[in-house]
Amino acid sequence: MDSKIRIMIVDDEMIVRQSLLTWFKKYGHEVDTAASGMEALKKLEQTPFQVMFVDIKMPGMDGLELLEKVKQDDPDIMVVIITAYGSIESAVKAMRTGASDYLLKPFKPDQLSLVMERILCQQKITQEYQYLKGHLEQITRFDNIIGQSSPMKQLYAMIPEVAQSDASVLITGETGTGKELVARAIHAKSLRAELPFVAINCGALPDTLMESELFGHKKGAFTGATHARKGFLEIVSGGTLFLDEIGDISPKMQVDLLRVLEDKQVFSVGSETPVAVDFRLVSATRHHLEDRIRKEAFREDFYYRINVIKIRLPSLRERKDDIALLARHFMEKYSHETTKTVDRITQDAVRLLTSYDWPGNVRELENAVERAVVLSKSRTLTAGDFSFLQPARTAGPRAQTLKAVQKEHILRILDEQDWHITRSAEILGINRATLHKIIKRDQLKKDR
């Protein structure tokens, strides 16, 4: 046997533990032992094992119960059930629970060798599977955007096409959906990729400061302007300007930016000399700008200038298929950052995360996993590590009927796409005729 693996022997009989430990160590394997199921589980929390030999009859937790718990936390671990009291019933139960083999005591050397050959063969298959799984996860990532759900695949297909154009892009979506990541991906795929990407959070800047930040100022233009300073519209020269939360900027700033977008030149504060500027504008907002236009809080001409191409990011509720993938990604990220060995997450924990509504979207999920990793006392994240999530947040949508949820979703997509039937139908994954039928059947109207 050339491959070396980590093995745990779980048996309440010391002579069995010692004899198996000696036999496996002879072939260079790393071996540990436990006299009970509870001791085995504690050791598993601290150290990963690839193979376990588990006796059925033990005081406290028996071998079949231990098998079930081990497989629940780590489906890849191989468990060989050993017993001096073999029965068809226990053998069937063991194999149905996920045991790799079932071995009767006392062992003959040939039997043990045969079992180990099968385990090593299975180990090789598992490693190849893990490699392919990792490769698959790589191709489900797009410039740090992670997901393999249908909405994300549509996004991946859209970004390169959008990047080839110089048209203004408006990215909409709830807080925490990753709007800046998409803006950066568009920039990275564009012909401007080698030039600067400048991101500004409009919601965090008062009007006067934003004017100076974007347009720059002359020396003495205002109190405290002790020297001239270029604005980001000049600094970004040739690159991409990302204005996050553009729905929060004032009407005056909308007018000023509209003039820059139309004239391609900028006047710094206190200057009467225009400076030519060249940048691509990508904006983002969590607001429904059409509503703000109706309320006269946002200029319609400015809206159409920044909204040549619209990209709507789905909330995490709309792509729950991605939650397990994202959770594992964040677990690996924060395990690495904290230098802690946390490399497993139970199915119960994944089910809990999937049942949660995530009003803060991917950002909230990342924060939750980071918190769980930092406070975890073992290498496995369980449902208990996420007990701080508030169950009340899952109650709202469940109170709605499926038809009401569907109607609300379709209306939101139609509004986001300004009732463009073809684009809305593509996003919803249905054809135009079907969408027309739904609109007529449910009496959906543009002005709701």
Short mmCIF file of C-alpha atoms in Angstrom, two decimals, residues 137 141 144 146 181 325-344 362-363 365-367 369-371 373-374 381:
data_model
loop_
_atom_site.label_atom_id
_atom_site.label_comp_id
_atom_site.label_asym_id
_atom_site.label_seq_id
_atom_site.Cartn_x
_atom_site.Cartn_y
_atom_site.Cartn_z
CA GLU A 137 -16.82 25.65 -8.50
CA ARG A 141 -17.25 32.04 -10.36
CA ASN A 144 -15.34 37.14 -7.80
CA ILE A 146 -20.22 33.43 -7.27
CA LEU A 181 -18.62 43.50 -8.10
CA LEU A 325 -21.97 27.42 -2.64
CA LEU A 326 -21.63 30.93 -1.22
CA ALA A 327 -21.56 29.68 2.38
CA ARG A 328 -18.72 27.25 1.62
CA HIS A 329 -16.82 29.98 -0.22
CA PHE A 330 -17.08 32.37 2.74
CA MET A 331 -16.22 29.55 5.17
CA GLU A 332 -12.97 28.89 3.25
CA LYS A 333 -12.24 32.62 3.01
CA TYR A 334 -12.59 33.33 6.74
CA SER A 335 -11.01 30.06 7.77
CA HIS A 336 -7.94 31.19 5.83
CA GLU A 337 -8.05 34.75 7.19
CA THR A 338 -8.41 33.63 10.80
CA THR A 339 -5.93 30.74 10.34
CA LYS A 340 -8.56 28.45 11.89
CA THR A 341 -9.28 25.01 10.49
CA VAL A 342 -12.99 25.26 9.73
CA ASP A 343 -13.60 23.26 6.60
CA ARG A 344 -16.97 21.57 6.99
CA VAL A 362 -25.01 38.15 0.04
CA ARG A 363 -23.38 40.71 2.33
CA LEU A 365 -24.71 35.86 4.46
CA GLU A 366 -20.99 36.65 4.36
CA ASN A 367 -21.18 38.41 7.73
CA VAL A 369 -20.53 32.91 8.02
CA GLU A 370 -17.62 35.09 9.17
CA ARG A 371 -19.20 35.33 12.64
CA VAL A 373 -16.15 30.83 11.71
CA VAL A 374 -14.66 33.29 14.22
CA LEU A 381 -20.07 24.65 11.24
#
